[in-house]
Backbone as numpy.savetxt, mean C-alpha at the origin, in Angstrom:
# Nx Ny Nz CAx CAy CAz Cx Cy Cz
-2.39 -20.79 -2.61 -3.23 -19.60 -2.61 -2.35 -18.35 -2.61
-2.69 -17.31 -3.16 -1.97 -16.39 -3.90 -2.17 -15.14 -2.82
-1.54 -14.25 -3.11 -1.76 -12.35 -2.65 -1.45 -12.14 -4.14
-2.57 -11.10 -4.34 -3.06 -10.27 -5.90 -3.23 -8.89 -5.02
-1.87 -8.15 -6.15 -1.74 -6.71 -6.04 -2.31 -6.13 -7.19
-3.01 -5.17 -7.69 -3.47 -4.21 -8.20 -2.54 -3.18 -7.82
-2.19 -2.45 -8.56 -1.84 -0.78 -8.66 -0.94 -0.88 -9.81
-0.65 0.81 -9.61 0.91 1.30 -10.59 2.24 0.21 -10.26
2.98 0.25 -11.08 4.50 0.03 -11.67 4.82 1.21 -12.23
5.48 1.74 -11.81 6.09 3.22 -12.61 7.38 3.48 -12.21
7.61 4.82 -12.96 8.76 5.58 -13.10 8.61 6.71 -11.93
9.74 7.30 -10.84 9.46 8.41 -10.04 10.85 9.13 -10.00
10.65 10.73 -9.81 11.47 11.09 -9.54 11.46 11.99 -8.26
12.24 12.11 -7.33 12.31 12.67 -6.11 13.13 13.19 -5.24
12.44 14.79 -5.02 13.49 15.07 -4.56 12.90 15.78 -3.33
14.09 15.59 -2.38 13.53 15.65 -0.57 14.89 16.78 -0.21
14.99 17.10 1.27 16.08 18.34 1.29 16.86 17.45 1.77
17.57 15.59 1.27 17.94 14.93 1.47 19.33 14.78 0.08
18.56 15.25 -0.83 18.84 15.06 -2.45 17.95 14.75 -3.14
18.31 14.48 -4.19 17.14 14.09 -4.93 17.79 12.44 -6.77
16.86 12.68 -7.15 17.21 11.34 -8.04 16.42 11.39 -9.63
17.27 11.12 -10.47 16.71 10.77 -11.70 15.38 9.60 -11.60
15.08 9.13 -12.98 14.07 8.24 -12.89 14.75 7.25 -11.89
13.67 6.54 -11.22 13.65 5.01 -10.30 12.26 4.49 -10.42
12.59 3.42 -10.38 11.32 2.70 -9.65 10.51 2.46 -8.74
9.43 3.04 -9.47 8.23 3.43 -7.90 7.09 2.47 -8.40
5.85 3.00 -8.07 4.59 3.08 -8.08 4.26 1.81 -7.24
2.82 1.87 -6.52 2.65 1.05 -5.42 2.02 -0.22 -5.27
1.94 -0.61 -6.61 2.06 -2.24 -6.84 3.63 -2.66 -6.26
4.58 -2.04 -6.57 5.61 -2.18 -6.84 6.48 -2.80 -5.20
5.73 -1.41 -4.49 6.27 -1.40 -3.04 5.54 -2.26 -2.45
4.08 -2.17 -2.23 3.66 -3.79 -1.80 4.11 -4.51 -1.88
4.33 -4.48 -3.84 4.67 -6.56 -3.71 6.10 -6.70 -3.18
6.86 -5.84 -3.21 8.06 -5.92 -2.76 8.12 -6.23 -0.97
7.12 -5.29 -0.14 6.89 -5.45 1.48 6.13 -6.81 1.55
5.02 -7.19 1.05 4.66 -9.00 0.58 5.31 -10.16 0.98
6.22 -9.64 0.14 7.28 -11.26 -0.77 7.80 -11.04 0.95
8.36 -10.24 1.89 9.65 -10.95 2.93 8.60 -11.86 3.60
7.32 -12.24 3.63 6.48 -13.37 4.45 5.78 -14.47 3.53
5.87 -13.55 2.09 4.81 -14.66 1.87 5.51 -15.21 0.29
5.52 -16.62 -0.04 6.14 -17.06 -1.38 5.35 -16.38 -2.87
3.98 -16.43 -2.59 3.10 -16.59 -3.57 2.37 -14.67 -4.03
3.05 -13.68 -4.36 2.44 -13.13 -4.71 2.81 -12.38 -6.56
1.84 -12.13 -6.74 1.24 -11.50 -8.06 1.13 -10.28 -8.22
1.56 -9.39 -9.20 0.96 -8.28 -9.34 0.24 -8.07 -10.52
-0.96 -7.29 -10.90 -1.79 -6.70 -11.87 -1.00 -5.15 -12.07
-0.19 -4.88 -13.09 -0.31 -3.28 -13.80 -0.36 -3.74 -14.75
0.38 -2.06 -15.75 0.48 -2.14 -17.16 1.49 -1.28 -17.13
2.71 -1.59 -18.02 3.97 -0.17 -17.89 4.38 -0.40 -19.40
5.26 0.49 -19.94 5.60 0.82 -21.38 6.71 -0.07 -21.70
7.25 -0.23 -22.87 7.84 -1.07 -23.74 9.65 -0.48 -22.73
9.11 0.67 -22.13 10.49 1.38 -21.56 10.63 1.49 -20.41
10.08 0.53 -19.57 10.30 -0.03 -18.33 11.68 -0.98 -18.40
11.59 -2.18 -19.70 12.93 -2.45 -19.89 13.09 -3.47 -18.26
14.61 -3.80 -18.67 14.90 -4.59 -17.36 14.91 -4.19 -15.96
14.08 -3.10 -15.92 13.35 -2.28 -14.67 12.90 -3.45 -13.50
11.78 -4.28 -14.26 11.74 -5.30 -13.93 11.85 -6.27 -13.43
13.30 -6.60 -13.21 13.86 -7.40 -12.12 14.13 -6.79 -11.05
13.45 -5.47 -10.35 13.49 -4.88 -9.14 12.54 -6.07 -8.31
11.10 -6.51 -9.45 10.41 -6.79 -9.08 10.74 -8.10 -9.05
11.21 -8.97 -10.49 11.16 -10.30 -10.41 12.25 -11.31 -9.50
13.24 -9.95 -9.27 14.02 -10.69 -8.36 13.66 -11.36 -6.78
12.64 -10.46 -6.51 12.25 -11.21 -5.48 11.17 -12.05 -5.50
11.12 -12.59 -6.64 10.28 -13.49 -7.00 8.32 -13.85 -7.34
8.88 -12.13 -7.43 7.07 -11.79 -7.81 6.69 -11.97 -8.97
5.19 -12.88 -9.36 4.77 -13.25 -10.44 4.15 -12.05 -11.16
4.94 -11.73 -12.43 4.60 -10.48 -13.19 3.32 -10.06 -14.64
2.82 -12.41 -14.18 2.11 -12.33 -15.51 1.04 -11.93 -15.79
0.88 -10.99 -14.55 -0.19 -9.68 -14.52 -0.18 -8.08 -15.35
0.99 -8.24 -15.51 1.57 -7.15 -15.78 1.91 -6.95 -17.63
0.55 -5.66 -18.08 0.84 -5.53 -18.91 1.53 -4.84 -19.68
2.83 -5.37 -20.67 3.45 -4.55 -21.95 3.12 -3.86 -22.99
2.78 -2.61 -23.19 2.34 -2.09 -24.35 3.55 -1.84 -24.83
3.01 -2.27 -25.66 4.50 -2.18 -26.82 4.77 -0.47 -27.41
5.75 -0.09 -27.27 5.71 1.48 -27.64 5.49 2.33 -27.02
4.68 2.21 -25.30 4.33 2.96 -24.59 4.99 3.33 -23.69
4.99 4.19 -23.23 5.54 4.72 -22.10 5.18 4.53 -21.01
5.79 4.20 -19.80 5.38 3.49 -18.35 4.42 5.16 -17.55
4.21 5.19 -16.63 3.63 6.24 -15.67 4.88 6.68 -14.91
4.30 8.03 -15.15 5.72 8.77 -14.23 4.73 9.93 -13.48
5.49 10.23 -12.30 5.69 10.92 -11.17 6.73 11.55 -10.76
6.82 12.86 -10.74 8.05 13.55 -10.04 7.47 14.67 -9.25
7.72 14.56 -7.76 7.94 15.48 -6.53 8.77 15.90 -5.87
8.29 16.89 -5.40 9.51 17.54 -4.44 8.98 17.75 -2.97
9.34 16.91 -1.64 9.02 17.10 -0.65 9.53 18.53 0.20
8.91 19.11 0.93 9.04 20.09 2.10 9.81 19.40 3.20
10.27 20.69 4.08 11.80 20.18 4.81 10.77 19.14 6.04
9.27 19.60 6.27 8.64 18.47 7.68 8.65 17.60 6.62
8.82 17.15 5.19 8.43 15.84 4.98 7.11 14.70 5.10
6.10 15.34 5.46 5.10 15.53 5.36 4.25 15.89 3.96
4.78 17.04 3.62 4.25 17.89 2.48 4.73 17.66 0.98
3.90 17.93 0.06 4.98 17.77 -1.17 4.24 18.64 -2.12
4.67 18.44 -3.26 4.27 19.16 -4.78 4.68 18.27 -5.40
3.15 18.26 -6.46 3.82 17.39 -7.99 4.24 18.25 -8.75
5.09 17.91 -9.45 6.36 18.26 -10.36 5.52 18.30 -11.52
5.50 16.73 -11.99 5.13 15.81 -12.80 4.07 14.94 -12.82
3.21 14.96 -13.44 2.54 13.57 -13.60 2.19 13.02 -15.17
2.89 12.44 -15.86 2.13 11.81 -16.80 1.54 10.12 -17.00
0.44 10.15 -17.34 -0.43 9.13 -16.23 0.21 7.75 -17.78
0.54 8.56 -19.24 1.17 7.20 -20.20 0.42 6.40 -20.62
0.74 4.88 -19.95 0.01 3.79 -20.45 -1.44 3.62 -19.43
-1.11 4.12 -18.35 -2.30 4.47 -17.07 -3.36 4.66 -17.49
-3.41 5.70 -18.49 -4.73 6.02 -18.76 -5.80 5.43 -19.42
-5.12 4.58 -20.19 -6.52 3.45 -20.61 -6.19 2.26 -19.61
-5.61 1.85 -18.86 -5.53 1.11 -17.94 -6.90 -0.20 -17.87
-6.71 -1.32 -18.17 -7.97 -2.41 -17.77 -7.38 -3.41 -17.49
-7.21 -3.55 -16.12 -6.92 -5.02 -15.52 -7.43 -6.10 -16.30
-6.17 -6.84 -16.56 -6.47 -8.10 -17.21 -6.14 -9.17 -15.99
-6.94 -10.19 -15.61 -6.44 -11.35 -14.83 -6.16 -12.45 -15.11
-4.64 -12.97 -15.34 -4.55 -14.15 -15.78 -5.54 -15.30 -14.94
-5.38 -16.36 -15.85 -6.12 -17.43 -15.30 -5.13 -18.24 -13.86
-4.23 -18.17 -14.09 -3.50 -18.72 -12.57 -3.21 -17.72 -11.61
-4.27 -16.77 -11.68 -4.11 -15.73 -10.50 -5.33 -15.54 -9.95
-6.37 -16.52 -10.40 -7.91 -16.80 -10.02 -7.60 -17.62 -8.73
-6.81 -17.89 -8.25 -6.40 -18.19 -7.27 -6.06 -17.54 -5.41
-6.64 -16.30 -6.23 -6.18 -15.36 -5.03 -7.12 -16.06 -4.03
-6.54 -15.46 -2.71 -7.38 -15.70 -1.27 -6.82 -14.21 -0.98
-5.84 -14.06 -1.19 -5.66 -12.25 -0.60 -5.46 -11.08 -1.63
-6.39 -10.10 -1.55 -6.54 -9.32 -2.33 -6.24 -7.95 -2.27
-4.76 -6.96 -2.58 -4.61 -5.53 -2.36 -5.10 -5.08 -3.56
-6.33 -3.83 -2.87 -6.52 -3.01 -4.04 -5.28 -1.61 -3.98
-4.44 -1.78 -4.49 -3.80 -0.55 -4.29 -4.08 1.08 -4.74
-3.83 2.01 -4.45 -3.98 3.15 -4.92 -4.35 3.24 -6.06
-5.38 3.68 -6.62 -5.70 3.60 -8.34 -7.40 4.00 -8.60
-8.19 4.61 -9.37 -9.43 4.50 -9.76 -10.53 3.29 -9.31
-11.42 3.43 -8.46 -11.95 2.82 -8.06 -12.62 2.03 -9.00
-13.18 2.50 -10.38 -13.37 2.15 -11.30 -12.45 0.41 -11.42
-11.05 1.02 -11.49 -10.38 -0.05 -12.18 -10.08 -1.31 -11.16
-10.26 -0.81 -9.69 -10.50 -1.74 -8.46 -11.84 -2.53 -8.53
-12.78 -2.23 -9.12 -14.15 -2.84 -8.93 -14.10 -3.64 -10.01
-13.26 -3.40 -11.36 -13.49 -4.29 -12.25 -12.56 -5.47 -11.88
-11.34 -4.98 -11.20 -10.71 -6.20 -10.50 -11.31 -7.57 -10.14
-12.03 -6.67 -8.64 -12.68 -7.92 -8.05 -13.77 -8.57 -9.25
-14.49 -7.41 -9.77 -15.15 -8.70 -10.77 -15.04 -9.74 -11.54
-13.63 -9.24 -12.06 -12.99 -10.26 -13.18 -12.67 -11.58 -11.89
-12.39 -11.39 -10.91 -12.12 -12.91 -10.06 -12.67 -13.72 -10.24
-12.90 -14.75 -10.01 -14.23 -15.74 -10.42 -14.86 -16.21 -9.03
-13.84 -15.46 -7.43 -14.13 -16.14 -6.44 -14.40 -15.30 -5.59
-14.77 -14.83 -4.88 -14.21 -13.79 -4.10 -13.13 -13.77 -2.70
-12.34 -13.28 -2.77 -10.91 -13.51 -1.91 -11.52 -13.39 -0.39
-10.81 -14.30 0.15 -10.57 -14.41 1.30 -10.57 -12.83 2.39
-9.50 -12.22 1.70 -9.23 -10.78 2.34 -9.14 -10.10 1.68
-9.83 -8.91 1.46 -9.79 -7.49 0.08 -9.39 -6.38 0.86
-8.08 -6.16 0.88 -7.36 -4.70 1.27 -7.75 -3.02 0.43
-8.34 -2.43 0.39 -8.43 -1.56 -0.31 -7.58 -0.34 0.03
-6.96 0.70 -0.81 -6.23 1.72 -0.91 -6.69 2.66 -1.11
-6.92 3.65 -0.90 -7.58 5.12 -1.94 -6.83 6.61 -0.78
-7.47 7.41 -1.91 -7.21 9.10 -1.49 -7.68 9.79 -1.71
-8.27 11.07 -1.14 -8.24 12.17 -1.28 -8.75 12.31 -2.76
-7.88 12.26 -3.84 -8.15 12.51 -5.09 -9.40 11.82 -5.83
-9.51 10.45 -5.28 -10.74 9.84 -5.99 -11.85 10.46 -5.01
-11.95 10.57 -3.74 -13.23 10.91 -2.93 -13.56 12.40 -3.55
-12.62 13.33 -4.44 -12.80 14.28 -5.04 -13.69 14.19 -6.48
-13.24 13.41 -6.80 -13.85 13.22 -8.72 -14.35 11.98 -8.55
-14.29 11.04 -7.93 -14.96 9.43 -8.18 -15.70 8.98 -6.96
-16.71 10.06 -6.34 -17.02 9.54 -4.46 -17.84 8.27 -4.83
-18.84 8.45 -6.15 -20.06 7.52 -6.06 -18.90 5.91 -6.49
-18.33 5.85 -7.24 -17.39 5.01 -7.69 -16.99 3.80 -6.36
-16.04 4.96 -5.47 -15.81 4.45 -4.81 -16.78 4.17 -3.26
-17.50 4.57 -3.29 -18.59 4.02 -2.08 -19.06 2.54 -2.52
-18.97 2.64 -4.05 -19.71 1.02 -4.46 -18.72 0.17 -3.78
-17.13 0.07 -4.49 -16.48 -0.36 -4.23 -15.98 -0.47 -2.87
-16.41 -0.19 -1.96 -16.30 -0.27 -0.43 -16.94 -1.27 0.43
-18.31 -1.43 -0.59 -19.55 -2.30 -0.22 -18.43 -3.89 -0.22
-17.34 -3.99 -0.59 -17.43 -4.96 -1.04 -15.40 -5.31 -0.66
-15.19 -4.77 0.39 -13.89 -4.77 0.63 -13.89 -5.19 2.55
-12.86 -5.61 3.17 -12.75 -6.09 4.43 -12.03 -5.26 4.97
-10.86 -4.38 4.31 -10.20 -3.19 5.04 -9.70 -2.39 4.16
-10.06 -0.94 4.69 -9.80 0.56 4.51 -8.44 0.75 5.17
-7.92 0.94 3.89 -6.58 2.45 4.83 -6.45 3.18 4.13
-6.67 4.48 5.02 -6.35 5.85 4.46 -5.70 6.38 5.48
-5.56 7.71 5.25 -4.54 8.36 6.07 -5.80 9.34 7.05
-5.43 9.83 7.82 -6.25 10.91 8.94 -7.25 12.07 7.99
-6.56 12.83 7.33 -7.45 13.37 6.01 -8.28 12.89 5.72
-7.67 12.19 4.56 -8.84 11.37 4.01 -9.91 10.93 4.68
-9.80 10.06 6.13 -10.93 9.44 6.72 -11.75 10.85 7.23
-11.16 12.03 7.35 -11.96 13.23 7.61 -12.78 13.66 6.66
-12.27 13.55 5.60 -12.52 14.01 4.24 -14.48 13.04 3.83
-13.68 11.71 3.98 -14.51 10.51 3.47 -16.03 10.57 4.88
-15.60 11.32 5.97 -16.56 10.54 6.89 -17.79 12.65 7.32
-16.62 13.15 6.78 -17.58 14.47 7.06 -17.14 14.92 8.62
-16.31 13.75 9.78 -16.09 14.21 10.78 -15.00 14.25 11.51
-14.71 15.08 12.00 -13.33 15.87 12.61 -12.65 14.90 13.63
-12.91 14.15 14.49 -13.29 13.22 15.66 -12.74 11.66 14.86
-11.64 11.01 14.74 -10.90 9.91 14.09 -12.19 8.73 14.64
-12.20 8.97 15.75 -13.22 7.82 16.04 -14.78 8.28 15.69
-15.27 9.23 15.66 -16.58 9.34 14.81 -16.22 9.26 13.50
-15.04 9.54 12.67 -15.33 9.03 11.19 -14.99 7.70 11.15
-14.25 6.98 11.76 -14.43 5.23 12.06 -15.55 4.61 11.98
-16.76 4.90 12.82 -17.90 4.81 12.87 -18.51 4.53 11.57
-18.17 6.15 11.53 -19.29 5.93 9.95 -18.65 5.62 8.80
-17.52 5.29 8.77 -16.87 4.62 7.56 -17.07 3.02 7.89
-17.24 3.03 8.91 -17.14 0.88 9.07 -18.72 0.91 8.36
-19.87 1.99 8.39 -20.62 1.49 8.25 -21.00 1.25 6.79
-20.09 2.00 6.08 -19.82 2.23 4.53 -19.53 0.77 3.95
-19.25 -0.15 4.69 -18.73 -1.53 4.00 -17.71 -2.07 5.04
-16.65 -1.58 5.04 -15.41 -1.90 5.87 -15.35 -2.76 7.07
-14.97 -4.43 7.18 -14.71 -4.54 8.79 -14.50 -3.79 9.48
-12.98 -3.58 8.82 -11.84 -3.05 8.94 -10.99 -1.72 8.64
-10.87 -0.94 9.65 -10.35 0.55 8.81 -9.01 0.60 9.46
-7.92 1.16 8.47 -6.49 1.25 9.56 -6.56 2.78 8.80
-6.71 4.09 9.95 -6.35 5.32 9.83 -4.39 5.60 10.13
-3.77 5.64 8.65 -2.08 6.31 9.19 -2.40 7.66 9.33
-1.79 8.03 10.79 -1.16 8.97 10.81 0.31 9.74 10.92
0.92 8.92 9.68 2.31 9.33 9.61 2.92 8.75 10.51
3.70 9.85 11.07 5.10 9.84 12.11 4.22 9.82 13.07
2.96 9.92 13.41 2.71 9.72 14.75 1.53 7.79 14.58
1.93 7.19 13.63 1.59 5.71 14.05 0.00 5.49 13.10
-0.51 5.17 13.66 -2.07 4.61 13.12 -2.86 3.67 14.06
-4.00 3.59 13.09 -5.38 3.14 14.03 -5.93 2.72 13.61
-6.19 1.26 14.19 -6.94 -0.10 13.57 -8.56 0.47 14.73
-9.62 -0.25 13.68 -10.43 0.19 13.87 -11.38 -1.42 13.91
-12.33 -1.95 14.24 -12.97 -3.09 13.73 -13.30 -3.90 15.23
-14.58 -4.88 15.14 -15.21 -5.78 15.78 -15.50 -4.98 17.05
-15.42 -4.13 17.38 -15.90 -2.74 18.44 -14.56 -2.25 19.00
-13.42 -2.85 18.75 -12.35 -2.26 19.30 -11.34 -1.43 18.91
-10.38 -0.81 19.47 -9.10 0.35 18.83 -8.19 -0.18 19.33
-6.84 -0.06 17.98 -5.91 -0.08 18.82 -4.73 0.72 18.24
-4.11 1.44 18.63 -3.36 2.55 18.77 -1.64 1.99 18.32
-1.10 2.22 17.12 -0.32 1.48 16.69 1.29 2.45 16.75
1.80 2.38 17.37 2.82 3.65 17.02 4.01 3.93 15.81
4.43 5.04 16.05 5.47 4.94 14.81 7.02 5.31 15.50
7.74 4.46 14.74 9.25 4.79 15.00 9.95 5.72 14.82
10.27 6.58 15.86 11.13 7.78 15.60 12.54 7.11 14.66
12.60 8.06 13.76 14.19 7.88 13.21 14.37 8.75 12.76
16.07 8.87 13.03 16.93 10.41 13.09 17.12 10.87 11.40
16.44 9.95 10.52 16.79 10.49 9.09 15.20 9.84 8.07
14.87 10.77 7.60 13.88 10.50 6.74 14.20 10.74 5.55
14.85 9.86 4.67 15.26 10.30 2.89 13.95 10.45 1.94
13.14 9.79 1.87 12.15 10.03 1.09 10.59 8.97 1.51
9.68 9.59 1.71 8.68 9.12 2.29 7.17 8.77 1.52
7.96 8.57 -0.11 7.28 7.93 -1.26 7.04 6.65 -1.05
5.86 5.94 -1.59 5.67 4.25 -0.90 5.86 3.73 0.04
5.89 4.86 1.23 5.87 3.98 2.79 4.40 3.53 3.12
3.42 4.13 2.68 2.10 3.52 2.82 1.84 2.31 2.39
2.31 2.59 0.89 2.40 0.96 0.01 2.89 -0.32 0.94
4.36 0.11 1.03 4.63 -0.51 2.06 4.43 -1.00 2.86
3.25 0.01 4.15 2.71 -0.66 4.80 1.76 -1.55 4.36
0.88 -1.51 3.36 -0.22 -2.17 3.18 0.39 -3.77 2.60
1.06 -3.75 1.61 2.08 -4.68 1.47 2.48 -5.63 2.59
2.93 -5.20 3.43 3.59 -5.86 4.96 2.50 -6.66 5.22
0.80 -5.60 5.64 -0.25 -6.12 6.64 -0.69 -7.27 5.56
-0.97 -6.76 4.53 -1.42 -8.43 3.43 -0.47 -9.59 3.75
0.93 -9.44 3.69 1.62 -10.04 3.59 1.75 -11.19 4.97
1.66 -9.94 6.07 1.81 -11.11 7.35 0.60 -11.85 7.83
-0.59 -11.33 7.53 -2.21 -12.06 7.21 -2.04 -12.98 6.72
-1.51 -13.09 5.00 -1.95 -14.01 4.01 -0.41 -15.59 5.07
0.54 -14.85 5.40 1.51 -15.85 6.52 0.86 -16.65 7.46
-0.38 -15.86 8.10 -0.49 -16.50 9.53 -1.90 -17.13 9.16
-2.55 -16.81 7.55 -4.14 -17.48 7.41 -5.03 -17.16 8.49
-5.27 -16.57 9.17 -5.92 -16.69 10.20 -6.69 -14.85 10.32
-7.42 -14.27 10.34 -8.06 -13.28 10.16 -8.89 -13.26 11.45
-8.30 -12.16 12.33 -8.88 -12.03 13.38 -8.30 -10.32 14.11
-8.86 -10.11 14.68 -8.76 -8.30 15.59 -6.78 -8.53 16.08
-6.86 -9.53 16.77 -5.26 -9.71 16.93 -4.15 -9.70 16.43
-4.91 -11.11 15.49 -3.55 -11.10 14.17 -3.31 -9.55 13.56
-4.65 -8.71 13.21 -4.87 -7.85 12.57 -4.06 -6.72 13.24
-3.91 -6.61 14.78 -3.05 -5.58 15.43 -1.43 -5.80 15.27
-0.95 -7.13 15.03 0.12 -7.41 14.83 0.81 -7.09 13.21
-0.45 -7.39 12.19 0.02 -7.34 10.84 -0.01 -5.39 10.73
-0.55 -4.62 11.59 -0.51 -3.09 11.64 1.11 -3.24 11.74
1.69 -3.56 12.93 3.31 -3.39 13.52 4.25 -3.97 11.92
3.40 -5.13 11.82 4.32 -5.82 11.05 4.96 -4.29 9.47
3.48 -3.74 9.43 3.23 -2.99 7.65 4.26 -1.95 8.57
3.88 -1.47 9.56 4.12 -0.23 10.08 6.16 -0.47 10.07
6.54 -1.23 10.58 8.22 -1.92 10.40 8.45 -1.75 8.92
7.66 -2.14 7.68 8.10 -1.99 6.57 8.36 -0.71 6.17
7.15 0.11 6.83 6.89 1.18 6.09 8.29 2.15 6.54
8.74 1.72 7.68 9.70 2.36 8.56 11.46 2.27 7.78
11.56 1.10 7.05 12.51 1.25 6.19 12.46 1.61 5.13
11.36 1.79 4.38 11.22 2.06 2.75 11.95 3.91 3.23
11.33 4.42 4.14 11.77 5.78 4.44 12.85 6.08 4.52
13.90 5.12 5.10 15.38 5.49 4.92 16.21 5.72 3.84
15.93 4.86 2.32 16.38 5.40 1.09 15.70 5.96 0.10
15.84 6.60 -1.25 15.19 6.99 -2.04 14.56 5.38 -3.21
12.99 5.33 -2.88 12.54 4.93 -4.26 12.80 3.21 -3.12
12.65 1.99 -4.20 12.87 0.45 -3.43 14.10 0.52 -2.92
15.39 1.25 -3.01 16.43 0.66 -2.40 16.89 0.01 -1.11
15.72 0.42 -0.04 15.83 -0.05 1.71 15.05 -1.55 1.25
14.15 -1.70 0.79 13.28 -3.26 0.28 14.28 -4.05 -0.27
15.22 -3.49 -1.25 15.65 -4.43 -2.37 16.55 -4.96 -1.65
17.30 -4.31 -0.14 18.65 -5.07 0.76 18.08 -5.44 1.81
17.07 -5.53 1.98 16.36 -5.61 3.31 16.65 -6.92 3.70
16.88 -7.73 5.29 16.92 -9.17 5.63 15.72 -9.24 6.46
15.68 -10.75 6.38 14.25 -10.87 7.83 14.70 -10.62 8.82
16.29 -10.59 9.22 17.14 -10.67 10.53 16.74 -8.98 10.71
16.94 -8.27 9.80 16.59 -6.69 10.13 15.00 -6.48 10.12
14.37 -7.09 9.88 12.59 -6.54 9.85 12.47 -7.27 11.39
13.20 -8.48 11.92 12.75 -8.80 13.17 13.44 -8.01 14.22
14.45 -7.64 14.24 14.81 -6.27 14.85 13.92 -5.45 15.23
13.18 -4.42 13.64 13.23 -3.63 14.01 11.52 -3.48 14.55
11.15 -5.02 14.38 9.63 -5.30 15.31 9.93 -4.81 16.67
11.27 -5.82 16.86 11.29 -5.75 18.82 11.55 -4.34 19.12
11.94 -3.24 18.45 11.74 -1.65 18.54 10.38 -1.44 18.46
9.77 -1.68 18.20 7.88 -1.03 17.90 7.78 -1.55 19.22
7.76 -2.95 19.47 7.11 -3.75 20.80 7.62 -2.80 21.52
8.84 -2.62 22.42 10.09 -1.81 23.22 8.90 -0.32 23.54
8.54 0.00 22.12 8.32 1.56 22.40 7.13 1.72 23.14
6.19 0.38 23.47 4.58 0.62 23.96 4.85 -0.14 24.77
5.56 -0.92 24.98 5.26 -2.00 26.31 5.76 -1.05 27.65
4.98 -1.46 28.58 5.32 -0.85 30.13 4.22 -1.91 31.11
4.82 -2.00 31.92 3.62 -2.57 33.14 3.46 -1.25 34.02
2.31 -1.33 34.92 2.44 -0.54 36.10 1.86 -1.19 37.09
2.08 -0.64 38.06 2.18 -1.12 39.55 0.45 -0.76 40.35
């Protein structure tokens, strides 16, 4: 049984008051399947990138992700992105966007990826997420969904369908403000679980996130570190990780679910140290179990 990623494969360029970088390899199929693969053997990705992606490619296939999702237009040009972050790092500006082969974009699903049990919808048109799950022939085990800001702007009705029909939400603090009408993280919880969602994980950045589901909260923190290089696909990342250590442990429950938060939240914590996959592409399990027992370290206390 498989993990099926949906999103971009692209081209990014970025620059932070760190430095900055010619084209690399981004987009957040990319960083998922890359945060994925350190738990789980079996995952897949769904894009489409240009004839000039080229041996780009083995960012991805090297770690052994099945690419026969991934479509080649011959002649086309992949999706590109270029930003420039603000010194909190937090903030940014697009540079660039040309959306390329993106824009006619239609998930194709091979037939040996009808197999999924775990399902990331990554960042992308809700549109092209709903035709996803349709094309399945089964419906997955676990449906992660992704979104922002930008679709609840131009695509709200789109994506409310597509909600009806997903097990967990992550967005960031905005957005769930944005999406729920209310100021109060736990009143837009509320009314977003009631939108479809078990499951909602609100990031809030550098200050951690918030699992939401079966009546309970739990308060996930984030790792201080003394250097932030670029803070492109740490979300991916995380979402990547939480599929990843789920689809590991099979088991879908409020617990597992607080642990696979730490687990995404550890990924997301190294993608930040270099520009673009380079912290993923050297990454060991000996260093992701590390830098768990730092998350545990930072919340554990007894009292008297």
């Amino acid at each position: 049984m498989s993990i099926v990623i949906v999103g971009t494969v692209a081209f990014d360029a970025i620059e932070t008051p760190f430095g900055k970088t010619d084209k690399i390899v981004g987009g957040a199929a990319t960083f998922a399947g890359l945060a994925a693969s350190f738990l789980y053997q079996d995952v897949k990705l769904i894009s489409v990138i240009g004839e000039d992606f080229g041996d780009n490619i083995r960012v991805i296939t090297d770690k052994g992700i099945d690419v026969r999702g991934i479509e080649v237009v011959k002649g086309g040009k992949s999706f590109f992105w270029s930003g420039k972050y603000h010194n909190d790092m937090n903030t940014r500006d697009t540079l660039v966007t040309e959306l390329n082969v993106l824009e006619n974009f239609d998930p194709k699903v091979p037939d040996s990826y009808q197999d999924c049990e775990y399902l990331l919808l990554a960042n992308l048109t809700p549109q092209v997420q709903q035709d996803t799950l349709n094309r399945l022939q089964s419906k997955p085990k676990l449906v992660v969904l992704d979104t922002m800001n930008f679709w609840m702007d131009v695509a709200l009705d789109d994506l409310m369908e597509v909600l009806k029909s997903v097990d967990v939400l992550t967005i960031n603090d905005s957005e769930a403000r944005q999406l729920s009408g209310e100021y109060s993280l736990v009143k837009a919880a509320e009314k977003i679980l009631q939108m479809g969602p078990k499951y909602l994980i609100i990031k809030k950045g550098e200050h951690g996130a918030l699992l939401f589901g079966e009546g309970q909260v739990f308060s996930a923190p984030a790792l201080p570190l003394a250097e932030v290089f670029d803070p492109t696909g740490a979300g991916d990342a995380f979402a990547g990780g939480f599929i990843g250590y789920l689809a590991h442990l099979k088991t879908i429950n409020f617990n597992n679910m607080k642990n696979a938060v730490i687990y995404g939240s550890a990924l997301a914590s190294f993608c930040v140290e270099k520009f673009g996959t380079e912290r993923l592409q050297s990454l060991s399990s000996s260093k992701i179990k590390s830098r768990i027992k730092e998350f545990v370290a930072l919340s554990r206390f007894e009292m008297e």
